[in-house]
Amino acid sequence: MACKWIGPGWYIPAISLGFGITSVATAFVNNIHEICGVRFVLGIFEAGMLPGIAYYMSRWYRRSELTFRLSLYIVMAPLAGAFGGLLASAILKLSNFGSLHEWRMIFAIEGIITCGVSLISFVTLTDRPATAFWLTQEEKDLAIARVKSERVGATEVLDKLDTRKTLLGIFGPVTMVTAFIFLLNNITVQGLAFFAPTIVKTIYPDDSVVSQQLHTVPPYVVGGFFTVLFPFLSWKFNRRLIFFILSAPLVMIGYIMFLASDDSKVRYGATFVIASGAFSLGALSNASVSANVVSDTARSSAIGTNVMFGNIGGLISTWSFLPFDSPDYHIGNGLNLATSSTILICSIALVFWMHLDNKKRDKENVEVKLAGLSQTQIQNLDWRHPGFRWKT
């Protein structure tokens, strides 16, 4: 919602700059109180990035196109996990960075890079197609018309913030179920980040820290590939929920491998399977909630709700791998098997409900339903508009 109010062209660079500055500040903490305070501020800036970018892209791309374009941003998360390990390994080979040593160098250097990119984005990002200085007027009109053509009952692409539409975006049935699915998925994604290094240590106990970090890279690379592959197929087939259904069994198989085998190499292989299924839902879920509302206001609140639930899942994951349950972590791995199974069930149920409700809407007379309503009242219907159809 803040992104819509401030404007993406300022909001996204600003929180990115704040993230970079806070990352640099992390290099200078000296006790647990300081690190907790800095990490709290870091989380505030980071929390707005995914919903902000997803909302920003929804101003430019049609429903079928958004998933793949968003995946090109989402894929940077597993790639950051992969190349972050490579960069950290390279930085740790330095003797010092100014007065900083060891892990402090990593936060300082990566934070400075982030600040530099953020300052550039203040110039390059614009709020919407209409203000894009690199487009001709004809191109601007075309970009606006493409997006507007999909918005049933809307007379404008960008509406003003409105409480009714905000609530319709938050409490839409597809938003609620998809957000719950993303919550469950994020428990898995964040849990994998915790468990993968533990597996590597059991396979290569005598390797250096740098070598162990490098061995966590391959699963993230594979996950990055599927992060783009599923959304690409989603774009071509103009379907999103079918890939929810296809990804869940991959995660289930991976955690069954964790629970059924004590062999570290089998478990390491399982991380590849899990990453293949889990990482793609970031793009797919945000594109799904975006596709199933009409107004710009509802879209901003729907995406924000989805990401908020995902962050709650990340919080839950921090308590799912408990020290007393090591090294097998049956509780954490069992929980993730349960979440992926629930994702499969919820996804199938949501698809069936959307098809049934669309059939019900097909039988309604749109003109009769809208009779007597003003243009403003029609726009305020959003997904309740009788001419709207759920997009699976």
Tab-separated table of C-alpha atoms in Angstrom:
chain	number	residue	atom	x	y	z
A	1	MET	CA	0.000	0.000	0.000
A	2	ALA	CA	2.891	2.357	0.758
A	3	CYS	CA	4.304	1.579	-2.690
A	4	LYS	CA	1.067	2.723	-4.339
A	5	TRP	CA	0.837	5.839	-2.171
A	6	ILE	CA	4.463	6.959	-2.627
A	7	GLY	CA	4.913	5.614	-6.148
A	8	PRO	CA	7.128	2.663	-7.161
A	9	GLY	CA	9.689	4.939	-8.810
A	10	TRP	CA	10.615	6.365	-5.405
A	11	TYR	CA	9.517	3.623	-3.037
A	12	ILE	CA	11.570	0.738	-4.462
A	13	PRO	CA	14.884	2.651	-4.733
A	14	ALA	CA	14.348	4.152	-1.258
A	15	ILE	CA	13.841	0.852	0.566
A	16	SER	CA	16.702	-0.669	-1.416
A	17	LEU	CA	18.982	2.162	-0.303
A	18	GLY	CA	17.802	1.710	3.281
A	19	PHE	CA	18.585	-1.994	3.033
A	20	GLY	CA	22.093	-1.252	1.766
A	21	ILE	CA	22.829	1.293	4.488
A	22	THR	CA	21.570	-1.068	7.182
A	23	SER	CA	23.685	-3.883	5.748
A	24	VAL	CA	26.774	-1.691	6.034
A	25	ALA	CA	25.780	-0.820	9.607
A	26	THR	CA	25.684	-4.547	10.414
A	27	ALA	CA	29.437	-4.672	9.857
A	28	PHE	CA	29.945	-2.436	12.901
A	29	VAL	CA	27.778	-4.160	15.520
A	30	ASN	CA	29.490	-5.417	18.671
A	31	ASN	CA	26.848	-7.185	20.767
A	32	ILE	CA	23.574	-9.085	20.569
A	33	HIS	CA	21.457	-5.994	21.277
A	34	GLU	CA	22.982	-4.065	18.391
A	35	ILE	CA	22.694	-6.950	15.939
A	36	CYS	CA	19.032	-7.520	16.864
A	37	GLY	CA	18.247	-3.836	16.390
A	38	VAL	CA	20.001	-3.627	13.030
A	39	ARG	CA	18.448	-6.856	11.770
A	40	PHE	CA	15.002	-5.582	12.784
A	41	VAL	CA	15.483	-2.441	10.692
A	42	LEU	CA	16.895	-4.550	7.862
A	43	GLY	CA	13.733	-6.663	7.913
A	44	ILE	CA	11.545	-3.564	7.637
A	45	PHE	CA	13.275	-2.498	4.420
A	46	GLU	CA	13.420	-6.014	2.996
A	47	ALA	CA	9.732	-6.724	3.675
A	48	GLY	CA	8.578	-4.135	1.151
A	49	MET	CA	10.780	-5.250	-1.733
A	50	LEU	CA	8.936	-8.301	-3.106
A	51	PRO	CA	5.388	-6.881	-2.886
A	52	GLY	CA	6.635	-3.537	-4.210
A	53	ILE	CA	8.276	-5.048	-7.280
A	54	ALA	CA	5.375	-7.449	-7.934
A	55	TYR	CA	2.922	-4.547	-7.759
A	56	TYR	CA	5.162	-2.368	-9.947
A	57	MET	CA	5.361	-5.045	-12.641
A	58	SER	CA	1.578	-5.484	-12.581
A	59	ARG	CA	1.347	-1.917	-13.885
A	60	TRP	CA	3.262	-2.947	-16.993
A	61	TYR	CA	2.292	-6.523	-17.842
A	62	ARG	CA	-0.883	-8.433	-18.588
A	63	ARG	CA	-1.988	-11.330	-16.373
A	64	SER	CA	-0.479	-14.016	-18.585
A	65	GLU	CA	2.830	-12.144	-18.863
A	66	LEU	CA	3.344	-11.187	-15.232
A	67	THR	CA	4.337	-14.607	-13.881
A	68	PHE	CA	7.410	-15.043	-16.068
A	69	ARG	CA	8.538	-11.414	-15.703
A	70	LEU	CA	8.178	-11.653	-11.954
A	71	SER	CA	10.140	-14.910	-11.944
A	72	LEU	CA	13.122	-13.062	-13.415
A	73	TYR	CA	13.173	-11.089	-10.176
A	74	ILE	CA	12.322	-14.038	-7.926
A	75	VAL	CA	15.096	-16.159	-9.459
A	76	MET	CA	17.586	-13.747	-7.965
A	77	ALA	CA	16.764	-15.219	-4.522
A	78	PRO	CA	18.115	-18.740	-5.191
A	79	LEU	CA	20.867	-17.262	-7.341
A	80	ALA	CA	21.718	-14.943	-4.460
A	81	GLY	CA	21.957	-18.030	-2.283
A	82	ALA	CA	24.302	-19.576	-4.836
A	83	PHE	CA	26.451	-16.603	-5.778
A	84	GLY	CA	26.208	-15.102	-2.308
A	85	GLY	CA	28.180	-18.110	-1.145
A	86	LEU	CA	30.701	-17.563	-3.949
A	87	LEU	CA	31.011	-13.860	-3.155
A	88	ALA	CA	31.373	-14.546	0.560
A	89	SER	CA	34.103	-17.068	-0.205
A	90	ALA	CA	35.965	-14.504	-2.292
A	91	ILE	CA	35.581	-11.748	0.306
A	92	LEU	CA	36.829	-13.998	3.100
A	93	LYS	CA	40.085	-14.424	1.191
A	94	LEU	CA	40.809	-10.720	1.727
A	95	SER	CA	42.950	-9.900	4.727
A	96	ASN	CA	40.862	-6.831	5.529
A	97	PHE	CA	38.509	-4.199	4.133
A	98	GLY	CA	39.619	-0.994	5.770
A	99	SER	CA	39.407	-1.665	9.492
A	100	LEU	CA	37.000	-4.567	9.007
A	101	HIS	CA	37.882	-8.260	9.095
A	102	GLU	CA	36.221	-11.639	8.508
A	103	TRP	CA	32.385	-11.624	8.373
A	104	ARG	CA	32.220	-7.856	8.813
A	105	MET	CA	33.784	-7.415	5.372
A	106	ILE	CA	30.924	-9.351	3.764
A	107	PHE	CA	28.215	-7.058	5.143
A	108	ALA	CA	30.157	-3.899	4.333
A	109	ILE	CA	31.047	-4.767	0.733
A	110	GLU	CA	27.634	-6.196	-0.168
A	111	GLY	CA	25.924	-3.205	1.470
A	112	ILE	CA	28.008	-0.711	-0.519
A	113	ILE	CA	27.157	-2.502	-3.769
A	114	THR	CA	23.447	-2.367	-2.857
A	115	CYS	CA	23.638	1.364	-2.147
A	116	GLY	CA	25.275	2.002	-5.518
A	117	VAL	CA	22.594	0.110	-7.445
A	118	SER	CA	19.858	1.870	-5.438
A	119	LEU	CA	21.116	5.330	-6.344
A	120	ILE	CA	21.120	4.400	-10.036
A	121	SER	CA	17.539	3.107	-9.785
A	122	PHE	CA	16.296	6.503	-8.566
A	123	VAL	CA	17.013	7.705	-12.105
A	124	THR	CA	16.053	4.639	-14.139
A	125	LEU	CA	12.743	3.590	-12.497
A	126	THR	CA	9.494	5.396	-13.299
A	127	ASP	CA	6.131	5.024	-11.576
A	128	ARG	CA	4.156	3.756	-14.572
A	129	PRO	CA	4.191	3.568	-18.386
A	130	ALA	CA	2.718	7.062	-18.704
A	131	THR	CA	5.812	8.612	-17.068
A	132	ALA	CA	8.438	6.411	-18.761
A	133	PHE	CA	10.823	8.836	-20.463
A	134	TRP	CA	12.247	6.109	-22.714
A	135	LEU	CA	8.867	5.412	-24.387
A	136	THR	CA	7.220	7.378	-27.184
A	137	GLN	CA	3.659	8.602	-26.655
A	138	GLU	CA	2.374	5.859	-28.953
A	139	GLU	CA	4.222	3.213	-26.919
A	140	LYS	CA	2.869	4.659	-23.668
A	141	ASP	CA	-0.700	4.545	-24.986
A	142	LEU	CA	-0.240	0.946	-26.124
A	143	ALA	CA	1.214	-0.154	-22.764
A	144	ILE	CA	-1.696	1.427	-20.896
A	145	ALA	CA	-4.324	-0.005	-23.267
A	146	ARG	CA	-2.905	-3.537	-22.953
A	147	VAL	CA	-3.289	-3.548	-19.172
A	148	LYS	CA	-6.618	-1.708	-19.155
A	149	SER	CA	-8.199	-4.200	-21.587
A	150	GLU	CA	-8.197	-6.922	-18.905
A	151	ARG	CA	-9.819	-4.888	-16.145
A	152	VAL	CA	-13.534	-5.608	-16.184
A	153	GLY	CA	-15.673	-2.556	-15.420
A	154	ALA	CA	-12.672	-0.238	-14.992
A	155	THR	CA	-12.433	3.137	-16.723
A	156	GLU	CA	-8.925	3.933	-15.501
A	157	VAL	CA	-5.747	1.938	-14.958
A	158	LEU	CA	-4.614	3.714	-11.785
A	159	ASP	CA	-7.342	4.475	-9.271
A	160	LYS	CA	-7.094	6.328	-5.978
A	161	LEU	CA	-6.607	4.466	-2.706
A	162	ASP	CA	-9.986	3.226	-1.560
A	163	THR	CA	-10.866	1.315	1.614
A	164	ARG	CA	-13.491	-0.885	-0.053
A	165	LYS	CA	-11.187	-2.007	-2.861
A	166	THR	CA	-8.339	-2.476	-0.408
A	167	LEU	CA	-10.453	-4.883	1.633
A	168	LEU	CA	-11.646	-6.688	-1.506
A	169	GLY	CA	-8.009	-7.246	-2.422
A	170	ILE	CA	-7.093	-8.533	1.033
A	171	PHE	CA	-10.110	-10.755	1.653
A	172	GLY	CA	-10.696	-12.071	-1.842
A	173	PRO	CA	-11.131	-15.868	-1.734
A	174	VAL	CA	-8.251	-16.503	-4.137
A	175	THR	CA	-6.014	-14.097	-2.206
A	176	MET	CA	-6.726	-15.806	1.106
A	177	VAL	CA	-6.117	-19.361	-0.107
A	178	THR	CA	-3.084	-18.433	-2.210
A	179	ALA	CA	-1.562	-16.475	0.672
A	180	PHE	CA	-2.006	-19.495	2.952
A	181	ILE	CA	-0.300	-21.678	0.331
A	182	PHE	CA	2.579	-19.197	0.107
A	183	LEU	CA	2.887	-19.233	3.906
A	184	LEU	CA	3.288	-23.009	3.845
A	185	ASN	CA	5.710	-22.812	0.932
A	186	ASN	CA	7.914	-20.266	2.651
A	187	ILE	CA	8.294	-22.555	5.660
A	188	THR	CA	9.933	-24.981	3.236
A	189	VAL	CA	12.074	-22.423	1.401
A	190	GLN	CA	13.469	-20.900	4.587
A	191	GLY	CA	13.828	-24.314	6.225
A	192	LEU	CA	15.907	-25.566	3.312
A	193	ALA	CA	18.274	-22.641	3.761
A	194	PHE	CA	18.767	-23.795	7.358
A	195	PHE	CA	19.065	-27.531	6.744
A	196	ALA	CA	21.214	-27.589	3.578
A	197	PRO	CA	24.434	-26.396	5.314
A	198	THR	CA	23.890	-29.044	8.016
A	199	ILE	CA	23.746	-31.769	5.377
A	200	VAL	CA	26.877	-30.482	3.662
A	201	LYS	CA	28.772	-30.537	6.959
A	202	THR	CA	27.896	-34.205	7.493
A	203	ILE	CA	29.108	-35.119	3.994
A	204	TYR	CA	32.256	-33.007	4.076
A	205	PRO	CA	33.090	-32.651	7.800
A	206	ASP	CA	36.793	-32.051	7.212
A	207	ASP	CA	36.374	-29.396	4.515
A	208	SER	CA	36.978	-25.726	5.183
A	209	VAL	CA	34.080	-23.327	5.749
A	210	VAL	CA	34.644	-21.908	2.266
A	211	SER	CA	34.449	-25.374	0.688
A	212	GLN	CA	31.267	-26.195	2.599
A	213	GLN	CA	29.693	-22.941	1.428
A	214	LEU	CA	30.495	-23.818	-2.174
A	215	HIS	CA	28.709	-27.168	-1.817
A	216	THR	CA	25.459	-25.375	-0.904
A	217	VAL	CA	25.489	-23.641	-4.301
A	218	PRO	CA	24.277	-26.425	-6.706
A	219	PRO	CA	20.795	-26.945	-5.156
A	220	TYR	CA	20.131	-23.226	-5.448
A	221	VAL	CA	21.212	-23.214	-9.092
A	222	VAL	CA	18.767	-26.038	-9.857
A	223	GLY	CA	16.070	-24.227	-7.885
A	224	GLY	CA	16.770	-21.089	-9.890
A	225	PHE	CA	16.229	-22.985	-13.145
A	226	PHE	CA	12.785	-24.205	-12.046
A	227	THR	CA	11.956	-20.755	-10.680
A	228	VAL	CA	12.042	-19.558	-14.280
A	229	LEU	CA	10.856	-22.741	-16.044
A	230	PHE	CA	7.460	-23.106	-14.344
A	231	PRO	CA	6.553	-19.393	-14.748
A	232	PHE	CA	7.687	-19.517	-18.386
A	233	LEU	CA	5.307	-22.416	-19.004
A	234	SER	CA	2.661	-20.525	-17.020
A	235	TRP	CA	3.062	-17.592	-19.412
A	236	LYS	CA	2.751	-19.779	-22.494
A	237	PHE	CA	-0.304	-21.693	-21.229
A	238	ASN	CA	-1.797	-18.742	-19.308
A	239	ARG	CA	-2.256	-20.958	-16.257
A	240	ARG	CA	-0.843	-20.600	-12.765
A	241	LEU	CA	-2.497	-23.015	-10.344
A	242	ILE	CA	-1.613	-26.126	-12.332
A	243	PHE	CA	2.018	-25.382	-11.486
A	244	PHE	CA	1.125	-25.126	-7.796
A	245	ILE	CA	-0.170	-28.670	-8.178
A	246	LEU	CA	2.900	-29.879	-10.095
A	247	SER	CA	5.450	-28.344	-7.717
A	248	ALA	CA	4.032	-29.719	-4.450
A	249	PRO	CA	4.806	-33.419	-5.154
A	250	LEU	CA	8.451	-32.547	-5.839
A	251	VAL	CA	8.756	-31.039	-2.370
A	252	MET	CA	6.920	-34.006	-0.859
A	253	ILE	CA	9.306	-36.467	-2.520
A	254	GLY	CA	12.303	-34.515	-1.252
A	255	TYR	CA	11.172	-34.566	2.363
A	256	ILE	CA	10.215	-38.227	2.160
A	257	MET	CA	13.836	-38.827	1.113
A	258	PHE	CA	14.991	-36.827	4.159
A	259	LEU	CA	12.834	-38.803	6.553
A	260	ALA	CA	13.348	-42.246	5.025
A	261	SER	CA	17.135	-42.203	4.662
A	262	ASP	CA	20.076	-41.588	6.983
A	263	ASP	CA	22.496	-41.400	4.052
A	264	SER	CA	23.861	-37.859	3.816
A	265	LYS	CA	24.309	-38.089	0.051
A	266	VAL	CA	20.674	-39.118	-0.412
A	267	ARG	CA	19.632	-36.151	1.704
A	268	TYR	CA	21.899	-33.868	-0.295
A	269	GLY	CA	20.176	-35.118	-3.457
A	270	ALA	CA	16.831	-34.394	-1.817
A	271	THR	CA	17.743	-30.707	-1.530
A	272	PHE	CA	17.829	-30.539	-5.340
A	273	VAL	CA	14.337	-32.051	-5.591
A	274	ILE	CA	12.930	-29.712	-2.938
A	275	ALA	CA	14.464	-26.618	-4.520
A	276	SER	CA	12.975	-27.646	-7.874
A	277	GLY	CA	9.462	-27.540	-6.448
A	278	ALA	CA	9.549	-24.878	-3.756
A	279	PHE	CA	11.241	-21.876	-5.325
A	280	SER	CA	8.785	-21.247	-8.187
A	281	LEU	CA	5.802	-20.386	-5.972
A	282	GLY	CA	7.120	-16.906	-5.197
A	283	ALA	CA	6.358	-15.739	-8.734
A	284	LEU	CA	3.350	-17.982	-9.282
A	285	SER	CA	1.511	-17.002	-6.094
A	286	ASN	CA	1.966	-13.255	-6.541
A	287	ALA	CA	0.907	-13.483	-10.180
A	288	SER	CA	-2.148	-15.515	-9.163
A	289	VAL	CA	-3.453	-12.998	-6.626
A	290	SER	CA	-2.698	-10.173	-9.064
A	291	ALA	CA	-4.669	-11.917	-11.829
A	292	ASN	CA	-7.732	-12.412	-9.634
A	293	VAL	CA	-8.528	-8.824	-8.740
A	294	VAL	CA	-9.425	-5.913	-11.004
A	295	SER	CA	-8.420	-2.518	-9.629
A	296	ASP	CA	-4.931	-1.200	-8.992
A	297	THR	CA	-5.777	-0.659	-5.321
A	298	ALA	CA	-7.028	-4.224	-4.843
A	299	ARG	CA	-3.949	-5.524	-6.628
A	300	SER	CA	-1.581	-3.678	-4.301
A	301	SER	CA	-3.353	-4.972	-1.175
A	302	ALA	CA	-3.680	-8.526	-2.538
A	303	ILE	CA	0.027	-8.764	-3.336
A	304	GLY	CA	0.925	-7.225	0.020
A	305	THR	CA	-1.271	-9.755	1.824
A	306	ASN	CA	0.290	-12.654	-0.050
A	307	VAL	CA	3.833	-11.570	0.774
A	308	MET	CA	2.912	-10.873	4.410
A	309	PHE	CA	1.688	-14.444	4.794
A	310	GLY	CA	4.877	-15.672	3.137
A	311	ASN	CA	6.958	-13.761	5.665
A	312	ILE	CA	4.964	-15.354	8.480
A	313	GLY	CA	5.932	-18.715	7.000
A	314	GLY	CA	9.570	-17.686	7.129
A	315	LEU	CA	9.136	-16.802	10.806
A	316	ILE	CA	7.588	-20.204	11.533
A	317	SER	CA	10.490	-21.961	9.802
A	318	THR	CA	12.983	-20.485	12.283
A	319	TRP	CA	11.273	-22.499	15.040
A	320	SER	CA	10.825	-25.717	13.071
A	321	PHE	CA	14.449	-26.923	13.204
A	322	LEU	CA	15.152	-27.155	16.924
A	323	PRO	CA	18.581	-27.922	18.469
A	324	PHE	CA	17.364	-30.941	20.457
A	325	ASP	CA	16.081	-32.513	17.216
A	326	SER	CA	19.475	-32.462	15.470
A	327	PRO	CA	21.069	-33.860	13.410
A	328	ASP	CA	18.118	-35.554	11.660
A	329	TYR	CA	15.539	-32.857	12.446
A	330	HIS	CA	12.556	-35.178	12.174
A	331	ILE	CA	10.209	-32.479	13.466
A	332	GLY	CA	11.292	-29.867	10.912
A	333	ASN	CA	11.371	-32.263	7.987
A	334	GLY	CA	8.056	-33.826	9.008
A	335	LEU	CA	6.504	-30.370	9.221
A	336	ASN	CA	7.698	-29.547	5.709
A	337	LEU	CA	6.287	-32.801	4.368
A	338	ALA	CA	2.959	-31.846	5.941
A	339	THR	CA	3.041	-28.307	4.514
A	340	SER	CA	3.801	-29.499	0.981
A	341	SER	CA	0.993	-32.067	1.218
A	342	THR	CA	-1.381	-29.335	2.373
A	343	ILE	CA	-0.294	-27.135	-0.536
A	344	LEU	CA	-1.259	-29.908	-2.952
A	345	ILE	CA	-4.692	-30.358	-1.363
A	346	CYS	CA	-5.425	-26.608	-1.165
A	347	SER	CA	-4.310	-26.009	-4.759
A	348	ILE	CA	-6.542	-28.746	-6.159
A	349	ALA	CA	-9.493	-27.539	-4.066
A	350	LEU	CA	-8.971	-23.927	-5.199
A	351	VAL	CA	-8.940	-24.900	-8.879
A	352	PHE	CA	-12.211	-26.821	-8.492
A	353	TRP	CA	-13.860	-23.941	-6.622
A	354	MET	CA	-12.781	-21.386	-9.245
A	355	HIS	CA	-14.185	-23.512	-12.065
A	356	LEU	CA	-17.480	-24.008	-10.222
A	357	ASP	CA	-17.839	-20.304	-9.425
A	358	ASN	CA	-17.042	-19.348	-13.029
A	359	LYS	CA	-19.811	-21.677	-14.227
A	360	LYS	CA	-22.171	-20.019	-11.761
A	361	ARG	CA	-21.186	-16.578	-13.095
A	362	ASP	CA	-21.721	-17.750	-16.691
A	363	LYS	CA	-25.394	-18.302	-15.898
A	364	GLU	CA	-25.886	-14.751	-14.590
A	365	ASN	CA	-27.228	-11.900	-16.706
A	366	VAL	CA	-24.591	-9.170	-16.423
A	367	GLU	CA	-26.892	-6.352	-17.568
A	368	VAL	CA	-29.552	-7.289	-15.033
A	369	LYS	CA	-26.995	-7.512	-12.220
A	370	LEU	CA	-25.575	-4.077	-13.052
A	371	ALA	CA	-28.912	-2.383	-13.659
A	372	GLY	CA	-29.309	0.802	-11.639
A	373	LEU	CA	-25.658	1.003	-10.565
A	374	SER	CA	-23.521	4.069	-11.266
A	375	GLN	CA	-20.146	3.796	-12.984
A	376	THR	CA	-18.420	4.320	-9.636
A	377	GLN	CA	-20.447	1.552	-8.017
A	378	ILE	CA	-19.620	-0.785	-10.912
A	379	GLN	CA	-15.898	-0.070	-10.546
A	380	ASN	CA	-16.107	-0.692	-6.813
A	381	LEU	CA	-17.391	-4.235	-7.415
A	382	ASP	CA	-13.898	-5.359	-8.444
A	383	TRP	CA	-13.869	-9.207	-8.480
A	384	ARG	CA	-17.541	-9.189	-7.476
A	385	HIS	CA	-18.393	-7.809	-10.935
A	386	PRO	CA	-20.640	-10.395	-12.671
A	387	GLY	CA	-18.531	-10.148	-15.836
A	388	PHE	CA	-15.332	-11.062	-13.983
A	389	ARG	CA	-13.981	-14.598	-14.258
A	390	TRP	CA	-11.419	-16.264	-12.007
A	391	LYS	CA	-8.120	-16.989	-13.722
A	392	THR	CA	-6.644	-20.369	-12.823
